[in-house]
Short mmCIF file of C-alpha atoms in Angstrom, two decimals:
data_model
loop_
_atom_site.label_atom_id
_atom_site.label_comp_id
_atom_site.label_asym_id
_atom_site.label_seq_id
_atom_site.Cartn_x
_atom_site.Cartn_y
_atom_site.Cartn_z
CA MET A 1 8.27 -23.17 24.10
CA ALA A 2 8.76 -21.77 20.62
CA ALA A 3 12.28 -21.35 19.23
CA ILE A 4 11.20 -18.06 17.61
CA VAL A 5 8.67 -15.77 19.30
CA LEU A 6 7.01 -13.16 17.10
CA VAL A 7 5.52 -10.00 18.61
CA HIS A 8 3.14 -8.02 16.40
CA GLY A 9 2.54 -4.29 16.42
CA ILE A 10 -0.31 -1.80 16.28
CA ALA A 11 -3.77 -2.20 14.74
CA GLN A 12 -3.99 -5.99 15.04
CA GLU A 13 -6.77 -6.21 17.64
CA TYR A 14 -9.18 -8.08 15.34
CA ARG A 15 -6.61 -10.57 14.05
CA SER A 16 -5.41 -13.81 15.65
CA ALA A 17 -2.12 -15.54 16.38
CA HIS A 18 -2.79 -18.10 13.63
CA THR A 19 -3.55 -15.62 10.85
CA LEU A 20 -0.52 -13.51 11.72
CA GLU A 21 1.76 -16.56 11.80
CA GLU A 22 0.52 -17.52 8.34
CA GLU A 23 1.62 -14.09 7.10
CA TRP A 24 4.85 -13.64 9.01
CA VAL A 25 6.55 -17.05 8.92
CA PRO A 26 6.67 -17.62 5.13
CA ARG A 27 8.04 -14.09 4.65
CA LEU A 28 10.68 -14.70 7.29
CA ALA A 29 11.59 -18.01 5.60
CA ARG A 30 11.89 -16.16 2.28
CA GLY A 31 14.34 -13.70 3.80
CA VAL A 32 16.35 -16.50 5.41
CA LYS A 33 16.60 -18.30 2.07
CA ALA A 34 17.60 -15.11 0.24
CA ALA A 35 20.37 -14.63 2.81
CA GLY A 36 21.88 -18.00 1.91
CA PHE A 37 20.34 -20.33 4.50
CA PRO A 38 17.94 -22.57 2.50
CA GLU A 39 17.95 -25.39 5.07
CA VAL A 40 16.90 -23.08 7.87
CA ALA A 41 14.25 -21.59 5.58
CA ASP A 42 12.81 -25.06 4.90
CA ARG A 43 12.74 -25.85 8.61
CA LEU A 44 10.84 -22.63 9.23
CA TRP A 45 8.10 -23.22 6.67
CA LYS A 46 8.26 -26.41 4.57
CA TYR A 47 9.01 -28.72 7.50
CA ARG A 48 7.48 -26.58 10.25
CA HIS A 49 5.10 -29.34 11.40
CA THR A 50 7.76 -32.06 11.55
CA ARG A 51 10.51 -32.94 14.02
CA ARG A 52 12.94 -31.03 11.82
CA GLY A 53 10.86 -27.89 11.97
CA ILE A 54 11.67 -24.67 13.80
CA ASP A 55 8.69 -23.62 15.87
CA ALA A 56 7.88 -19.94 15.25
CA ARG A 57 4.93 -18.70 17.26
CA MET A 58 3.05 -15.41 17.40
CA ALA A 59 2.57 -13.94 20.88
CA PHE A 60 -0.80 -12.31 20.30
CA TYR A 61 -1.94 -9.42 22.50
CA GLY A 62 -4.00 -7.31 20.11
CA ASP A 63 -7.26 -7.96 21.95
CA LEU A 64 -5.78 -6.32 25.06
CA LEU A 65 -5.60 -2.99 23.24
CA ARG A 66 -9.33 -2.75 22.72
CA ARG A 67 -10.61 -0.09 25.07
CA HIS A 68 -13.62 -1.06 27.17
CA PRO A 69 -15.94 1.51 28.81
CA SER A 70 -14.96 0.29 32.28
CA GLN A 71 -11.34 1.34 31.65
CA SER A 72 -12.00 4.98 30.79
CA GLU A 73 -11.89 6.25 34.38
CA MET A 74 -8.55 4.57 35.05
CA ILE A 75 -6.61 6.47 32.35
CA ASP A 76 -5.21 10.00 32.59
CA GLU A 77 -6.53 11.34 29.29
CA ASP A 78 -4.66 14.64 29.56
CA ILE A 79 -1.33 12.80 29.66
CA GLN A 80 -2.41 10.53 26.82
CA HIS A 81 -3.40 13.47 24.63
CA GLU A 82 -0.09 15.22 25.30
CA VAL A 83 2.00 12.12 24.51
CA THR A 84 -0.08 11.36 21.42
CA ALA A 85 0.45 14.87 20.07
CA ARG A 86 4.20 14.72 20.69
CA ILE A 87 4.59 11.35 18.98
CA GLY A 88 2.47 12.54 16.05
CA ARG A 89 4.72 15.56 15.65
CA GLU A 90 7.77 13.27 15.59
CA TRP A 91 6.19 11.29 12.74
CA LEU A 92 5.58 14.48 10.77
CA ASP A 93 9.17 15.62 11.33
CA ARG A 94 10.46 12.29 10.00
CA ALA A 95 8.30 12.59 6.90
CA ALA A 96 9.69 16.07 6.24
CA VAL A 97 13.34 15.17 6.83
CA ARG A 98 14.00 11.62 5.66
CA GLY A 99 11.17 10.59 3.34
CA SER A 100 12.34 9.26 -0.05
CA VAL A 101 9.58 10.96 -2.08
CA PRO A 102 10.13 14.74 -2.49
CA PRO A 103 6.40 15.68 -2.81
CA GLU A 104 5.67 13.85 0.45
CA ARG A 105 8.52 15.64 2.21
CA GLN A 106 7.17 18.95 0.96
CA ARG A 107 3.63 18.10 2.06
CA ALA A 108 4.87 17.17 5.54
CA ALA A 109 6.84 20.44 5.73
CA ARG A 110 3.68 22.39 4.87
CA GLU A 111 1.75 20.59 7.59
CA ILE A 112 4.47 21.42 10.11
CA ALA A 113 4.31 25.06 9.04
CA ARG A 114 0.54 24.99 9.64
CA LEU A 115 1.08 23.58 13.13
CA GLU A 116 3.50 26.39 13.91
CA GLY A 117 1.51 29.06 12.10
CA GLY A 118 0.09 30.86 15.13
CA PRO A 119 -3.00 33.09 14.77
CA GLY A 120 -5.44 32.30 11.97
CA GLU A 121 -7.57 34.66 9.89
CA THR A 122 -9.83 35.48 12.84
CA GLY A 123 -6.88 36.66 14.94
CA ARG A 124 -7.22 33.69 17.28
CA THR A 125 -4.57 31.06 17.62
CA VAL A 126 -5.68 27.93 15.79
CA VAL A 127 -4.91 24.76 17.72
CA LEU A 128 -4.15 22.02 15.21
CA SER A 129 -3.33 18.36 15.76
CA PRO A 130 -0.47 16.53 14.03
CA THR A 131 -3.02 13.80 13.31
CA CYS A 132 -4.65 15.93 10.61
CA GLY A 133 -1.34 16.50 8.89
CA LEU A 134 -0.35 12.85 9.06
CA ALA A 135 -3.67 11.76 7.56
CA GLY A 136 -2.84 13.78 4.45
CA LEU A 137 0.32 11.78 3.72
CA ARG A 138 0.18 9.04 1.10
CA TRP A 139 2.11 6.67 3.36
CA PHE A 140 -0.81 6.43 5.78
CA ALA A 141 -3.41 5.89 3.04
CA ALA A 142 -2.11 2.57 1.69
CA ASP A 143 -5.62 1.08 1.93
CA GLY A 144 -7.27 4.02 0.18
CA PRO A 145 -7.74 7.77 0.77
CA GLY A 146 -10.40 7.24 3.42
CA SER A 147 -8.27 4.90 5.51
CA ALA A 148 -5.53 7.30 6.60
CA GLY A 149 -7.23 9.16 9.44
CA GLY A 150 -8.49 6.01 11.10
CA PHE A 151 -5.12 4.30 10.96
CA VAL A 152 -3.27 7.34 12.29
CA ASN A 153 -5.64 7.69 15.24
CA LYS A 154 -5.52 3.99 16.05
CA ALA A 155 -1.74 3.78 15.76
CA LEU A 156 -1.12 6.81 17.97
CA THR A 157 -3.77 5.78 20.50
CA GLN A 158 -2.50 2.23 20.93
CA LEU A 159 1.15 3.20 21.22
CA THR A 160 0.33 5.95 23.72
CA ARG A 161 -1.98 3.73 25.72
CA TYR A 162 0.69 1.07 26.15
CA LEU A 163 3.22 3.66 27.30
CA THR A 164 0.97 5.54 29.73
CA ASP A 165 -1.48 2.92 31.09
CA ASP A 166 0.22 0.57 33.56
CA GLN A 167 -2.63 -1.93 33.57
CA THR A 168 -2.50 -2.35 29.80
CA ARG A 169 1.28 -2.53 29.78
CA ASN A 170 1.44 -5.23 32.46
CA ARG A 171 -1.26 -7.33 30.81
CA VAL A 172 0.55 -7.19 27.47
CA LEU A 173 3.93 -8.02 29.00
CA ASP A 174 2.48 -10.96 30.96
CA ARG A 175 0.71 -12.33 27.88
CA VAL A 176 3.72 -12.10 25.59
CA GLY A 177 6.21 -13.14 28.26
CA ALA A 178 4.36 -16.43 28.77
CA GLU A 179 5.45 -17.45 25.25
CA ILE A 180 9.18 -16.99 25.91
CA GLY A 181 10.92 -19.98 27.45
CA PHE A 182 14.25 -21.78 27.74
CA ASP A 183 13.93 -23.04 24.15
CA THR A 184 13.52 -19.54 22.72
CA LYS A 185 16.49 -18.45 20.62
CA VAL A 186 15.02 -15.49 18.77
CA VAL A 187 12.44 -12.81 19.62
CA ILE A 188 11.24 -10.60 16.76
CA GLY A 189 9.19 -7.51 17.60
CA HIS A 190 7.60 -5.15 15.09
CA SER A 191 6.35 -1.60 15.70
CA LEU A 192 4.81 -1.44 19.19
CA GLY A 193 5.81 -5.10 19.44
CA ALA A 194 9.44 -3.96 19.26
CA VAL A 195 8.90 -1.92 22.43
CA VAL A 196 7.16 -4.87 24.09
CA ALA A 197 10.01 -7.21 23.11
CA TYR A 198 12.60 -4.74 24.39
CA GLU A 199 10.90 -4.36 27.76
CA LEU A 200 10.42 -8.12 28.09
CA ALA A 201 14.10 -8.69 27.30
CA HIS A 202 14.89 -6.71 30.45
CA ARG A 203 12.86 -9.19 32.49
CA LEU A 204 14.87 -12.19 31.30
CA ARG A 205 17.26 -13.91 33.67
CA ARG A 206 18.63 -16.31 31.07
CA PRO A 207 20.48 -15.68 27.80
CA LEU A 208 18.54 -14.76 24.65
CA PRO A 209 20.78 -15.28 21.59
CA LEU A 210 18.99 -12.82 19.31
CA LEU A 211 16.58 -9.89 19.66
CA ILE A 212 15.30 -8.35 16.42
CA THR A 213 13.31 -5.11 16.40
CA LEU A 214 11.67 -3.88 13.19
CA GLY A 215 10.13 -0.48 12.54
CA SER A 216 10.68 0.37 16.19
CA PRO A 217 9.48 3.68 17.64
CA LEU A 218 12.17 3.40 20.30
CA GLY A 219 15.19 5.49 19.43
CA PRO A 220 17.50 8.29 20.55
CA ASP A 221 15.83 11.53 21.63
CA THR A 222 12.28 10.27 21.09
CA VAL A 223 9.13 10.50 23.19
CA VAL A 224 9.05 6.71 23.48
CA ASP A 225 12.60 6.70 24.82
CA SER A 226 11.46 8.68 27.87
CA TRP A 227 8.53 6.32 28.59
CA VAL A 228 10.02 2.83 28.19
CA ARG A 229 11.05 0.80 31.20
CA PRO A 230 13.48 0.57 32.84
CA GLN A 231 14.68 4.17 32.85
CA PRO A 232 17.02 5.31 31.55
CA ALA A 233 16.78 3.16 28.42
CA GLN A 234 19.63 0.66 28.26
CA PRO A 235 20.54 -2.56 26.39
CA PRO A 236 18.98 -5.70 27.93
CA ALA A 237 21.70 -7.48 29.91
CA PHE A 238 20.83 -11.06 28.92
CA VAL A 239 20.47 -10.40 25.17
CA GLU A 240 23.54 -11.55 23.23
CA ASN A 241 22.79 -9.89 19.87
CA TRP A 242 20.35 -7.09 19.05
CA VAL A 243 19.49 -6.19 15.45
CA ASN A 244 17.34 -3.10 14.83
CA LEU A 245 16.10 -2.33 11.30
CA ALA A 246 14.02 0.56 9.94
CA ASP A 247 13.08 2.01 6.57
CA ARG A 248 13.51 5.73 5.95
CA ASP A 249 9.90 5.95 4.77
CA ASP A 250 8.60 4.21 7.89
CA LEU A 251 7.43 7.21 9.88
CA VAL A 252 6.64 5.17 12.99
CA ALA A 253 10.26 4.01 13.19
CA ALA A 254 12.85 6.09 15.00
CA ASP A 255 16.50 6.33 13.99
CA PRO A 256 17.55 2.64 14.12
CA THR A 257 21.20 3.30 14.95
CA LEU A 258 21.54 1.61 18.33
CA ALA A 259 25.01 3.05 18.81
CA ARG A 260 23.44 6.52 18.92
CA MET A 261 20.91 5.44 21.51
CA PHE A 262 23.50 3.66 23.64
CA PRO A 263 26.79 5.49 22.94
CA VAL A 264 28.56 3.98 25.95
CA PRO A 265 29.10 0.20 25.51
CA THR A 266 27.70 -1.91 28.34
CA GLU A 267 30.11 -4.48 29.73
CA GLY A 268 28.69 -7.92 29.02
CA GLY A 269 25.80 -6.42 27.06
CA PRO A 270 24.59 -7.36 23.58
CA VAL A 271 26.33 -6.85 20.28
CA LEU A 272 24.36 -3.96 18.75
CA ARG A 273 23.60 -3.69 15.04
CA GLY A 274 21.16 -1.16 13.66
CA GLY A 275 20.53 0.62 10.39
CA TYR A 276 18.19 1.48 7.55
CA THR A 277 16.99 -0.90 4.84
CA GLY A 278 18.68 -0.63 1.48
CA GLU A 279 15.43 -0.56 -0.46
CA HIS A 280 12.03 1.06 -0.02
CA GLY A 281 8.67 -0.66 -0.21
CA ALA A 282 5.18 0.59 -1.01
CA GLU A 283 4.16 -0.20 2.59
CA PRO A 284 7.36 0.46 4.56
CA HIS A 285 5.90 -0.11 8.02
CA LYS A 286 4.39 -3.52 7.25
CA ALA A 287 5.96 -6.40 9.15
CA CYS A 288 6.11 -8.56 6.02
CA PHE A 289 8.22 -5.91 4.26
CA TYR A 290 10.85 -6.15 6.99
CA LEU A 291 10.77 -9.91 7.50
CA GLN A 292 11.86 -10.55 3.89
CA ARG A 293 15.00 -8.43 4.18
CA ARG A 294 18.25 -10.34 3.80
CA GLU A 295 19.84 -8.65 6.80
CA ILE A 296 17.13 -10.16 8.99
CA GLY A 297 17.33 -13.53 7.25
CA ARG A 298 21.06 -13.67 7.81
CA SER A 299 20.75 -13.04 11.54
CA VAL A 300 18.09 -15.74 11.92
CA GLY A 301 20.05 -18.18 9.74
CA LEU A 302 23.15 -17.75 11.86
CA ALA A 303 21.13 -18.21 15.07
CA PHE A 304 20.17 -21.70 13.95
CA GLY A 305 23.61 -22.62 12.68
CA ALA A 306 22.88 -23.69 9.10
#
């Protein structure tokens, strides 16, 4: 089994484990080196195919999030629409409150005002979706103006589907869980993958030295918090250290302060460390942006005892 298991996030259904590993692992090695662990960095990338190498493997599940016609009757679409709308509203609220670019905060505030505007010019109440407001934000249009709406819809749909569709959830957890073994020291989950990694950590019956969650939608007082399992949300008992990192401009990511989510320390539970990045990137939700951060590199370097 791999020493490091990587768990990707949303909108990866047409990728593969190999292509994602080729993107993630060198960035992770770069962050480890920047944190002062050059030997561990070389073992991750330069010597990865040798006996000295550290095996880092992507647990790919993206194909399981493709919706097939045969699945449509098995899903409660009313619940999915409600959860999708609530999560979308949370993303808009984050853009308005904590975004680092003032014009984007103002734009998000205007979209929120439109959602709460009540009757339109015809005298009828206009029912608007947070999706429309999110699609107007620059953050979601990193691949061009026409890309925003599609990404927003896909991101919200996949996150909601995992949370509300038991069949999808169980298939994803079984697929990813098969990659975690006795040799696994570190599990790194990004975006939806952070939720998957968190839920899998609760299934473990052996110690996991380090859990890292990046850009995680799981946080205090969030919609996701009320849908994760087990309930109520709690630190995984067999995890020794949990690091949770988010960027203020990453609208998918909830407040990363684990102490707020779990204010009462759990006896024998993990050491909790969570916070915001110290610098902003052009694509703040991208996994590669997070993997290169020194705070992540330091945690991985220490896990392998350089």
